[in-house]
PDB file of N, H, CA, C and O in Angstrom:
ATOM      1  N   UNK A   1       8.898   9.481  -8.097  1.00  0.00           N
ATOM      2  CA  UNK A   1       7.624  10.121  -7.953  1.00  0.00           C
ATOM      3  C   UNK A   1       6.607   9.081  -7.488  1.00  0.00           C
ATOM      4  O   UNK A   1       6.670   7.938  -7.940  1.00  0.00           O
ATOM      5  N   UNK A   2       5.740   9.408  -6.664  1.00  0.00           N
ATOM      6  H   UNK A   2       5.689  10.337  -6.297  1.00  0.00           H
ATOM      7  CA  UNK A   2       4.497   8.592  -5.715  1.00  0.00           C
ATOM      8  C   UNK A   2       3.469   8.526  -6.725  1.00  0.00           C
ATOM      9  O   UNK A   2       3.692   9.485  -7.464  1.00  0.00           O
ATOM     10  N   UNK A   3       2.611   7.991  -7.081  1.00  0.00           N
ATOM     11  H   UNK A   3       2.430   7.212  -6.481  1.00  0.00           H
ATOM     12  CA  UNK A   3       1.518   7.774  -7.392  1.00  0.00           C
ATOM     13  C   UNK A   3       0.666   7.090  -6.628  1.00  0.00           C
ATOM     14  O   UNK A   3       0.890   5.922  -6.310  1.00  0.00           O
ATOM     15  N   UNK A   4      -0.747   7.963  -6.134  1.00  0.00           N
ATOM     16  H   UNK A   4      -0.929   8.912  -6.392  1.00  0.00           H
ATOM     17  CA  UNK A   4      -1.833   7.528  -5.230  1.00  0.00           C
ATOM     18  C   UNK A   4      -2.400   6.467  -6.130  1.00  0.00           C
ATOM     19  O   UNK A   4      -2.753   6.427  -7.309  1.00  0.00           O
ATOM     20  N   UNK A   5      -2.345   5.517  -4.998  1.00  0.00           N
ATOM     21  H   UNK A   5      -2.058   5.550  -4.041  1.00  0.00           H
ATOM     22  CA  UNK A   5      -3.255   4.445  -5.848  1.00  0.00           C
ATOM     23  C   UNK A   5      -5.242   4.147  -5.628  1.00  0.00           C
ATOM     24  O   UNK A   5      -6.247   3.916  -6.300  1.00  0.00           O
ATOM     25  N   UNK A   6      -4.768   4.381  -4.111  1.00  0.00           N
ATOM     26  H   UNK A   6      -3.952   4.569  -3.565  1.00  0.00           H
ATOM     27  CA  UNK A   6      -6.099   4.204  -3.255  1.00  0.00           C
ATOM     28  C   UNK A   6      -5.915   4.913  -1.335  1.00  0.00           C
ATOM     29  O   UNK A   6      -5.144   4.743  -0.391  1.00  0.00           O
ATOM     30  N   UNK A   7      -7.137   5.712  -1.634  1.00  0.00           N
ATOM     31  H   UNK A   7      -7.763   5.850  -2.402  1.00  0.00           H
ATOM     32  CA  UNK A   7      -7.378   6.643  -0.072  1.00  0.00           C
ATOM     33  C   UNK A   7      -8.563   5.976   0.547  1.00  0.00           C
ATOM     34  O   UNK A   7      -9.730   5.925   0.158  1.00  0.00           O
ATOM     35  N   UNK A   8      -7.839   5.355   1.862  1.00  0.00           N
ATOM     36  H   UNK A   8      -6.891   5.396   2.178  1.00  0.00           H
ATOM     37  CA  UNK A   8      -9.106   5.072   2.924  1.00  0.00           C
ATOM     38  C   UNK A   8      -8.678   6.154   3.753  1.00  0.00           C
ATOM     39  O   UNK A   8      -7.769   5.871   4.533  1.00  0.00           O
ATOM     40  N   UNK A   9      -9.124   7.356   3.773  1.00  0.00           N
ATOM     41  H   UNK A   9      -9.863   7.586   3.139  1.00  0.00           H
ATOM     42  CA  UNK A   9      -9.284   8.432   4.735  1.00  0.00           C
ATOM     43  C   UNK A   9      -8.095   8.988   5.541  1.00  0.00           C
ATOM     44  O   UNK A   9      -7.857  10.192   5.447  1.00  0.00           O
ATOM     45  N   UNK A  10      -7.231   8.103   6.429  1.00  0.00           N
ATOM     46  H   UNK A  10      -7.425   7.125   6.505  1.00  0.00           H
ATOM     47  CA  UNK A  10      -5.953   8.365   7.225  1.00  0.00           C
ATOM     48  C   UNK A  10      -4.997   7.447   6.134  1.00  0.00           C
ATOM     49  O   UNK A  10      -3.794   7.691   6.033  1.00  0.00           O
ATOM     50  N   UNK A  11      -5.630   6.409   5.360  1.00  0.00           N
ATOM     51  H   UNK A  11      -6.607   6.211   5.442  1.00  0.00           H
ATOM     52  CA  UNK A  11      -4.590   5.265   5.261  1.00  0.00           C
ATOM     53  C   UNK A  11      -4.406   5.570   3.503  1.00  0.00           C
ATOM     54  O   UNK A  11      -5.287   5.887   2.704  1.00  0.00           O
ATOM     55  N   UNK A  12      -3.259   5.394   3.312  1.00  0.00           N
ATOM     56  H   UNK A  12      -2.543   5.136   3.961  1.00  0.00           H
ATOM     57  CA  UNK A  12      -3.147   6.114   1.768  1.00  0.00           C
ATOM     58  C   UNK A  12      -2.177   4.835   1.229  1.00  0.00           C
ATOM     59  O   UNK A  12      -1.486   4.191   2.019  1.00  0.00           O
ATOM     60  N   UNK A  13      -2.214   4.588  -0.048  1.00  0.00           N
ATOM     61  H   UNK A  13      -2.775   5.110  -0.690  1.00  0.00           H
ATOM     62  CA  UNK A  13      -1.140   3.486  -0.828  1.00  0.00           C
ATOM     63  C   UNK A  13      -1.151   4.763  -2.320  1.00  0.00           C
ATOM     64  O   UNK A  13      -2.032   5.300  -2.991  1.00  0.00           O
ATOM     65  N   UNK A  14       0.541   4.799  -2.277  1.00  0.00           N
ATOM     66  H   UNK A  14       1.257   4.363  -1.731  1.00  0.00           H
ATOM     67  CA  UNK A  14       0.931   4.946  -3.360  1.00  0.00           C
ATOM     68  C   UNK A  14       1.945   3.617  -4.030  1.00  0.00           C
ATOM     69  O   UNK A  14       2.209   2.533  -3.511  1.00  0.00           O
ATOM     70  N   UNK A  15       2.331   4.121  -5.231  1.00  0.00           N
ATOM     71  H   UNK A  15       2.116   5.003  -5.652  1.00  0.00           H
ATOM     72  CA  UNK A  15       2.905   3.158  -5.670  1.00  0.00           C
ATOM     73  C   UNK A  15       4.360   3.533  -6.262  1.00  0.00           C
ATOM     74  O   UNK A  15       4.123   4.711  -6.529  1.00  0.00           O
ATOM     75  N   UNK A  16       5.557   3.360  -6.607  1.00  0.00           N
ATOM     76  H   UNK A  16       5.749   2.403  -6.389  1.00  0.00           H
ATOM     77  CA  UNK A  16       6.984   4.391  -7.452  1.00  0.00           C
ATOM     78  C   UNK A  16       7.388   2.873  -8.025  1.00  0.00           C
ATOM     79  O   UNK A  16       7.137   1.695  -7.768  1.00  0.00           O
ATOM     80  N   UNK A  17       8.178   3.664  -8.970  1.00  0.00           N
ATOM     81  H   UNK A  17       8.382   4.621  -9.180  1.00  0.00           H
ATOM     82  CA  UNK A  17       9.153   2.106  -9.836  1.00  0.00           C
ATOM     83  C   UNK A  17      10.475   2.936  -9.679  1.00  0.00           C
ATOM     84  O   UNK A  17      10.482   3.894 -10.451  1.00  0.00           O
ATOM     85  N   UNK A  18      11.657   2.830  -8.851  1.00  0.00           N
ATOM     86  H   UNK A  18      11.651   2.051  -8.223  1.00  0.00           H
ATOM     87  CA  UNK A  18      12.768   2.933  -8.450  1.00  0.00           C
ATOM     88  C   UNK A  18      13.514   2.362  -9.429  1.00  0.00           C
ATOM     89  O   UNK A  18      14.426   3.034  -9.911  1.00  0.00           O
ATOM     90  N   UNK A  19      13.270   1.016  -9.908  1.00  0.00           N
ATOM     91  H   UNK A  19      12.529   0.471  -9.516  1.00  0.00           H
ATOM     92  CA  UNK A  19      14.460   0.220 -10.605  1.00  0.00           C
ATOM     93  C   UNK A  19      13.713  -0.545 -11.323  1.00  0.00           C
ATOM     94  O   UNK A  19      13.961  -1.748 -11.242  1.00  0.00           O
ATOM     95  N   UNK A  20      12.290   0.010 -12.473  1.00  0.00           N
ATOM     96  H   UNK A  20      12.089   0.987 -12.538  1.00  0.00           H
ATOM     97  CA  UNK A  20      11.824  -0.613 -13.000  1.00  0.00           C
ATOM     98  C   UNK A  20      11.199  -1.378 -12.580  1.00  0.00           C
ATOM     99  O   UNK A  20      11.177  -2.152 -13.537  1.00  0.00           O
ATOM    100  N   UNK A  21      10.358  -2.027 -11.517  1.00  0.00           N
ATOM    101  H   UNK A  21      10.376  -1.399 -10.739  1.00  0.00           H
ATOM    102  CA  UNK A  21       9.606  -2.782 -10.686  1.00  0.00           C
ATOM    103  C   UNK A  21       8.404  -1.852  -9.886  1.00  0.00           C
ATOM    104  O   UNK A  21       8.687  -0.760  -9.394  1.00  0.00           O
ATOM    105  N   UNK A  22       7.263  -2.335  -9.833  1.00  0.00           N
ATOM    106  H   UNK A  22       7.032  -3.223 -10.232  1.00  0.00           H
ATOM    107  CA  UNK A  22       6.544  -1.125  -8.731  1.00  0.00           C
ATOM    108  C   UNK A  22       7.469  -1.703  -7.192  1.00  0.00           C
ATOM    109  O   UNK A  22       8.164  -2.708  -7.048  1.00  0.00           O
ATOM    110  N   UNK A  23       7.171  -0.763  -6.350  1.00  0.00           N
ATOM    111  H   UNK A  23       6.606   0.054  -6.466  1.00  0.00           H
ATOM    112  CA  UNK A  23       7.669  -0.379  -4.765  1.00  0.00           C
ATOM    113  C   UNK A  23       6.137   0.291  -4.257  1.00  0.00           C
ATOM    114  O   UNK A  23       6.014   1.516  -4.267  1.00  0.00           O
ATOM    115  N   UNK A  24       4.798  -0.739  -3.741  1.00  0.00           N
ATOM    116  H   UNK A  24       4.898  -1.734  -3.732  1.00  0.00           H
ATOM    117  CA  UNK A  24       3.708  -0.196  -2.917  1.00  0.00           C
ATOM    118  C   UNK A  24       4.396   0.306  -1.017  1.00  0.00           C
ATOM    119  O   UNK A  24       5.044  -0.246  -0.127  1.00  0.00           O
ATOM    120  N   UNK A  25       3.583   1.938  -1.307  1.00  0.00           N
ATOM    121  H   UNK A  25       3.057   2.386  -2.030  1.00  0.00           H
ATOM    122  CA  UNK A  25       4.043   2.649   0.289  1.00  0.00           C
ATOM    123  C   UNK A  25       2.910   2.684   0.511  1.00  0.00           C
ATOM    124  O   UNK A  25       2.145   3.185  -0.313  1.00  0.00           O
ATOM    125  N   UNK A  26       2.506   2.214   1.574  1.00  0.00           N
ATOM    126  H   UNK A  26       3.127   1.807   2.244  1.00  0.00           H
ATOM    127  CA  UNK A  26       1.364   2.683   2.362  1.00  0.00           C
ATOM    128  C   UNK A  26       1.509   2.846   4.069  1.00  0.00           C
ATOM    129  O   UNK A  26       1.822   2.242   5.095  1.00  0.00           O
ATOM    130  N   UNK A  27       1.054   4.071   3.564  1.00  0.00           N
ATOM    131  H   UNK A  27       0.800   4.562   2.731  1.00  0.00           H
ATOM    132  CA  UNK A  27       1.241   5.373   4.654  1.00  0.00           C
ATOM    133  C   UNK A  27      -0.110   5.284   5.771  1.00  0.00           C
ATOM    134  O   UNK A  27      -1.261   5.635   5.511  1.00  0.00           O
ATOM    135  N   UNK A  28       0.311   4.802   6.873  1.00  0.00           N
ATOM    136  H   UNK A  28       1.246   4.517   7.085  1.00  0.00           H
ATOM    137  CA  UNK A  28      -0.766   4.609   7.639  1.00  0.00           C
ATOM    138  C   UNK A  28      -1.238   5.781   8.734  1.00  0.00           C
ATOM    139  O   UNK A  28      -0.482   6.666   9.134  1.00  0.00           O
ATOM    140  N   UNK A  29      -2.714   5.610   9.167  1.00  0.00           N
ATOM    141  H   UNK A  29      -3.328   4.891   8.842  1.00  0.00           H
ATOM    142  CA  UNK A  29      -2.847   6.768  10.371  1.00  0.00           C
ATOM    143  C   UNK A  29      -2.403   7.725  11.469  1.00  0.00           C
ATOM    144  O   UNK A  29      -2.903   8.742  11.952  1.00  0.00           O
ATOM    145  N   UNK A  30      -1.011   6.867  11.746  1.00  0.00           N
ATOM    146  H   UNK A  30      -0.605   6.041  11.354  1.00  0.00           H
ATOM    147  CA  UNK A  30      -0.286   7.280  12.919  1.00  0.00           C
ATOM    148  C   UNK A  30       1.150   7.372  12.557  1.00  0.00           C
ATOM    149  O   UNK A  30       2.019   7.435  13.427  1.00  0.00           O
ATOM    150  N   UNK A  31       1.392   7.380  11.384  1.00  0.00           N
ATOM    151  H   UNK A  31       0.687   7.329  10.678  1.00  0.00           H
ATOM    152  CA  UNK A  31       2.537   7.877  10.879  1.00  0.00           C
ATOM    153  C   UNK A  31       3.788   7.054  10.081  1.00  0.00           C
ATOM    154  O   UNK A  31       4.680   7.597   9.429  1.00  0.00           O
ATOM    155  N   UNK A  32       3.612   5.566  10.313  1.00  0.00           N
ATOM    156  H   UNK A  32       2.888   5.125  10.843  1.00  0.00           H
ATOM    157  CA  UNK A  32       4.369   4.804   9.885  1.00  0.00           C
ATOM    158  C   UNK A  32       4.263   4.372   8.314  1.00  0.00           C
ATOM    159  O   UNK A  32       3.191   4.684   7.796  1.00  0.00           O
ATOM    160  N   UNK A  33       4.997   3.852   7.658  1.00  0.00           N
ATOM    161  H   UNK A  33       5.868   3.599   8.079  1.00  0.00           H
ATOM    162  CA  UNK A  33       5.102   3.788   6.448  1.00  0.00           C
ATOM    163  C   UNK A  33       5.400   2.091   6.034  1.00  0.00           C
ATOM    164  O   UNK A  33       6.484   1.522   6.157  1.00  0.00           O
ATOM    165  N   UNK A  34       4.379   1.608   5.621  1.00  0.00           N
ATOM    166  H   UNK A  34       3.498   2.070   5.522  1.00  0.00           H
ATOM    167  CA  UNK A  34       5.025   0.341   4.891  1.00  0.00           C
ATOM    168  C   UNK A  34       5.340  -0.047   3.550  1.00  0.00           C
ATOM    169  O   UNK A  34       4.659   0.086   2.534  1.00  0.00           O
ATOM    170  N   UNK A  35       6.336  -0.486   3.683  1.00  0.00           N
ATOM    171  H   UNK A  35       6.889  -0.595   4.509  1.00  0.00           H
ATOM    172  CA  UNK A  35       7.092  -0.715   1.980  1.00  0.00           C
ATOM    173  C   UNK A  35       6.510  -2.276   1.223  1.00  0.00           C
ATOM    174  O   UNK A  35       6.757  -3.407   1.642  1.00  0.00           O
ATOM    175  N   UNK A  36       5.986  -2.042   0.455  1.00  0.00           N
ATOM    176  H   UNK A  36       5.785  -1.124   0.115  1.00  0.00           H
ATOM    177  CA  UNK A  36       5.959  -3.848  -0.301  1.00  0.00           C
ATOM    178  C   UNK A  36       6.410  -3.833  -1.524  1.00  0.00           C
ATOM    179  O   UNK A  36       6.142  -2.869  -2.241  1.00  0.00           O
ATOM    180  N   UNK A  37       7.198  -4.921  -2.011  1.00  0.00           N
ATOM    181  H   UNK A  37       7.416  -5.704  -1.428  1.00  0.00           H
ATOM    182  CA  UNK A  37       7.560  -4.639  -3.483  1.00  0.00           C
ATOM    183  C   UNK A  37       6.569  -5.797  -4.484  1.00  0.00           C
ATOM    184  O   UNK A  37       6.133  -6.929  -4.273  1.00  0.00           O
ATOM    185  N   UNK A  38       6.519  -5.088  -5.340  1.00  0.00           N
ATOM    186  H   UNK A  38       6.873  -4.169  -5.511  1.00  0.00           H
ATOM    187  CA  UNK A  38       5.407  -5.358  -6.247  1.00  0.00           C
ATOM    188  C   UNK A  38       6.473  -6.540  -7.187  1.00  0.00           C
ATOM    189  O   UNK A  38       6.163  -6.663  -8.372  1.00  0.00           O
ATOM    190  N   UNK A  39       7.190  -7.037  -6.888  1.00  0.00           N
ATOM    191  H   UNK A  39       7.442  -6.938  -5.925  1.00  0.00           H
ATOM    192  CA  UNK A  39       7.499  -8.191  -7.223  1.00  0.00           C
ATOM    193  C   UNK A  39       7.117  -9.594  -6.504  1.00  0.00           C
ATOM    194  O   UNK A  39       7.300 -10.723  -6.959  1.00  0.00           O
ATOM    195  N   UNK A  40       6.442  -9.168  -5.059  1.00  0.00           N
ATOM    196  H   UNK A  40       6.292  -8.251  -4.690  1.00  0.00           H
ATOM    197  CA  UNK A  40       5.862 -10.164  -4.447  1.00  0.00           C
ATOM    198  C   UNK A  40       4.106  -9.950  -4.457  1.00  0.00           C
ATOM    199  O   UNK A  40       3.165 -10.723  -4.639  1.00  0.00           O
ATOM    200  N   UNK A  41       4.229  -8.428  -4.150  1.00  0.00           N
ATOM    201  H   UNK A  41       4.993  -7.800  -4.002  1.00  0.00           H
ATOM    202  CA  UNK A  41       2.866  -8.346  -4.215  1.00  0.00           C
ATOM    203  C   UNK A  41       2.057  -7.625  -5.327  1.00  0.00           C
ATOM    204  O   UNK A  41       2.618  -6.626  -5.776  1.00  0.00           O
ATOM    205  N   UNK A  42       0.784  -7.955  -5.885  1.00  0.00           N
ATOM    206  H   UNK A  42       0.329  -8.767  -5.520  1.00  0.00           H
ATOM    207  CA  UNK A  42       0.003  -6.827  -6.738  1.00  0.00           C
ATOM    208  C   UNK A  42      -0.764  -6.104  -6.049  1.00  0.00           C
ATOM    209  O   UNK A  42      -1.110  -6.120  -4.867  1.00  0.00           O
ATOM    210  N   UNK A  43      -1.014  -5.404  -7.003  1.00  0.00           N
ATOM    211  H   UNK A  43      -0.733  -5.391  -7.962  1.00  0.00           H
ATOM    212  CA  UNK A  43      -2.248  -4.149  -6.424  1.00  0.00           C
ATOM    213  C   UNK A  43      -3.308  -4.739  -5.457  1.00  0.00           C
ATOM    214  O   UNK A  43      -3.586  -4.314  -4.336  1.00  0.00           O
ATOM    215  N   UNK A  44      -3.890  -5.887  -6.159  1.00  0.00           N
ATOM    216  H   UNK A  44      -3.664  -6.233  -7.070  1.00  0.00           H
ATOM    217  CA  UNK A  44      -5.016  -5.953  -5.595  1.00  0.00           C
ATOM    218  C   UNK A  44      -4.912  -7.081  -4.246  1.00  0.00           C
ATOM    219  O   UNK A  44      -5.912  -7.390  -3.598  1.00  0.00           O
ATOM    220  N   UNK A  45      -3.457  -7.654  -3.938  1.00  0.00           N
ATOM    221  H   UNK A  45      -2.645  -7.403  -4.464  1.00  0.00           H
ATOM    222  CA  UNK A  45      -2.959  -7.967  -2.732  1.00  0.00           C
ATOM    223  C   UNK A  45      -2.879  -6.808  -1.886  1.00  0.00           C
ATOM    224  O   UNK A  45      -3.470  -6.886  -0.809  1.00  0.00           O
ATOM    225  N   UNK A  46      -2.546  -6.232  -2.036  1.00  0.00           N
ATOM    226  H   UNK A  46      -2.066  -6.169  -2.911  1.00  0.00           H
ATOM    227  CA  UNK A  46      -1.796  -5.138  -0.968  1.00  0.00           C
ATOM    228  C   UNK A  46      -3.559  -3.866  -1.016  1.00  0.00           C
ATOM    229  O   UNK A  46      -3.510  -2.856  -0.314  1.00  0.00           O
ATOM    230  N   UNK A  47      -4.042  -3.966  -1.329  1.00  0.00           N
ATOM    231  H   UNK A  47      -4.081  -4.787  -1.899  1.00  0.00           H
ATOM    232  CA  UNK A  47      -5.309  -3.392  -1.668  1.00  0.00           C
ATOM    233  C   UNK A  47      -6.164  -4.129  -0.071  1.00  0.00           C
ATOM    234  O   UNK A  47      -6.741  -3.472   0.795  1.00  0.00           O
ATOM    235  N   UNK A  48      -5.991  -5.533  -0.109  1.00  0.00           N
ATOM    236  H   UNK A  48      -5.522  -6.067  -0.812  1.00  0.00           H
ATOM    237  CA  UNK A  48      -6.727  -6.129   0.360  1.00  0.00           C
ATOM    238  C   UNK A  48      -6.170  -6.319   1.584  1.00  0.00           C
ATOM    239  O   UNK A  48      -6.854  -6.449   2.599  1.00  0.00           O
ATOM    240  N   UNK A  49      -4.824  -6.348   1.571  1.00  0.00           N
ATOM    241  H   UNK A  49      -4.268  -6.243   0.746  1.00  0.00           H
ATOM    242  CA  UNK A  49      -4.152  -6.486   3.181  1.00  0.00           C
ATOM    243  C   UNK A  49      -4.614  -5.076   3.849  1.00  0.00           C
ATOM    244  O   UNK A  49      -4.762  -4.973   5.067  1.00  0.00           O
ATOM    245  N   UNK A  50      -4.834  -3.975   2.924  1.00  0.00           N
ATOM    246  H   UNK A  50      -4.714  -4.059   1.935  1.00  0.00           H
ATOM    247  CA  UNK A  50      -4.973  -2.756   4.044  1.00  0.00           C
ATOM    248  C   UNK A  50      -6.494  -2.832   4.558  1.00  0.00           C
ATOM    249  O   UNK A  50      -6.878  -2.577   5.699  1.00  0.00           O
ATOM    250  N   UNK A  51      -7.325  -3.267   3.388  1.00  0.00           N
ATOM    251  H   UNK A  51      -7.012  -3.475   2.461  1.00  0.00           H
ATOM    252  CA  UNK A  51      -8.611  -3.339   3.933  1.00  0.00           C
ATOM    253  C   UNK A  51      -9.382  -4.578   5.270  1.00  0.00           C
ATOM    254  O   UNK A  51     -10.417  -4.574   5.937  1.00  0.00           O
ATOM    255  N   UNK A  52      -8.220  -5.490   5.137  1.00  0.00           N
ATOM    256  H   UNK A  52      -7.380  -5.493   4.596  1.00  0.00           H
ATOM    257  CA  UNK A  52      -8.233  -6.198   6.334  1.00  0.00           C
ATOM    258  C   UNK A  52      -8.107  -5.579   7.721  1.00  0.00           C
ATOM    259  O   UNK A  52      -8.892  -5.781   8.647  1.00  0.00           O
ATOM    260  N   UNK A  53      -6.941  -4.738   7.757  1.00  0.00           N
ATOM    261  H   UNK A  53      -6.303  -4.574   7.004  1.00  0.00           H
ATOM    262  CA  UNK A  53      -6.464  -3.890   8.825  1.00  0.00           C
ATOM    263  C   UNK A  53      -7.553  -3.308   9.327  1.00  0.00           C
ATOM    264  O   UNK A  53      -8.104  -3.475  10.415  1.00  0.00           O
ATOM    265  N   UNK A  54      -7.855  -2.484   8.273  1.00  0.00           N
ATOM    266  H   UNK A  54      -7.407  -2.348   7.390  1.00  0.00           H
ATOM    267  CA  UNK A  54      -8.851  -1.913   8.672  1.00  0.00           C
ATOM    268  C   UNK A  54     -10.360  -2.219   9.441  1.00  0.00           C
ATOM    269  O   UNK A  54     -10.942  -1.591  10.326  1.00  0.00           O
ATOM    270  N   UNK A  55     -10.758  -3.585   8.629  1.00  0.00           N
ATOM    271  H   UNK A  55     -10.286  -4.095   7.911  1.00  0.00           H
ATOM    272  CA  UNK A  55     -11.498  -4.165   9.394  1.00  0.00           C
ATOM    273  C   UNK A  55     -11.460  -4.746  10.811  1.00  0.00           C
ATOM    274  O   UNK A  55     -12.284  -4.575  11.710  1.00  0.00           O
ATOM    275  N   UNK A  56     -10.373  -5.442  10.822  1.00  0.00           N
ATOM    276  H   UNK A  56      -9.704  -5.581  10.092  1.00  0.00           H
ATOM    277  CA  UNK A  56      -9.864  -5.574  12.316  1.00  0.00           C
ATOM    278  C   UNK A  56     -10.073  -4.541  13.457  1.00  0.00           C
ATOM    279  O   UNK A  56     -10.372  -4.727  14.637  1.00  0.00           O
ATOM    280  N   UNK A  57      -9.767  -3.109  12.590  1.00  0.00           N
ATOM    281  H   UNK A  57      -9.524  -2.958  11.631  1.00  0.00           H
ATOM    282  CA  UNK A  57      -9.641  -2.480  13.616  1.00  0.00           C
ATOM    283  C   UNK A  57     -10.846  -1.785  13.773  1.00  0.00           C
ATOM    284  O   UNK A  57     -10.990  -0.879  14.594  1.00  0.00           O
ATOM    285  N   UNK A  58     -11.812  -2.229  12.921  1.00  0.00           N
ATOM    286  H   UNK A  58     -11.695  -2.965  12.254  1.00  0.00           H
ATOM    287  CA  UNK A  58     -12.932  -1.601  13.042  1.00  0.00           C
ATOM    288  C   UNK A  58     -14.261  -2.371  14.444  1.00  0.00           C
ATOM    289  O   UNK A  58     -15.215  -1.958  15.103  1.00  0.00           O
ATOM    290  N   UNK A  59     -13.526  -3.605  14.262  1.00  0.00           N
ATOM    291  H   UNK A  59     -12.752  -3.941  13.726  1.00  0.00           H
ATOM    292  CA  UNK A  59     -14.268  -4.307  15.421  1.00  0.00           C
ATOM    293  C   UNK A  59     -14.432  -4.308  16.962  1.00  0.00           C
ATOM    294  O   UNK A  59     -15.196  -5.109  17.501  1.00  0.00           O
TER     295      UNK A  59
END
């Protein structure tokens, strides 16, 4: 089961524990899906990599 963690509008992060570990998906604007495992990354890493993106692409 997914759990929403955080909605920037098109760009969505949920989070699942498959095997006892979180597994962050974030589901981007145009359809692709990226996987991070929350054994490398935390919330507030992967929080911050999307909001980078975003900025980038805001320029």
């Amino acid at each position: 089961m997914r759990v929403l963690v955080e909605n920037y509008g098109d760009i969505r992060i949920f989070y699942e524990r498959p095997y006892g570990y979180k597994r962050y998906i974030i589901e981007w604007e145009n359809g692709t899906t990226s996987i991070l495992s929350g054994l490398w990354y935390k919330e507030k890493q992967v929080k911050e990599l999307v909001e980078k993106v975003i900025q980038s692409r805001d320029i």
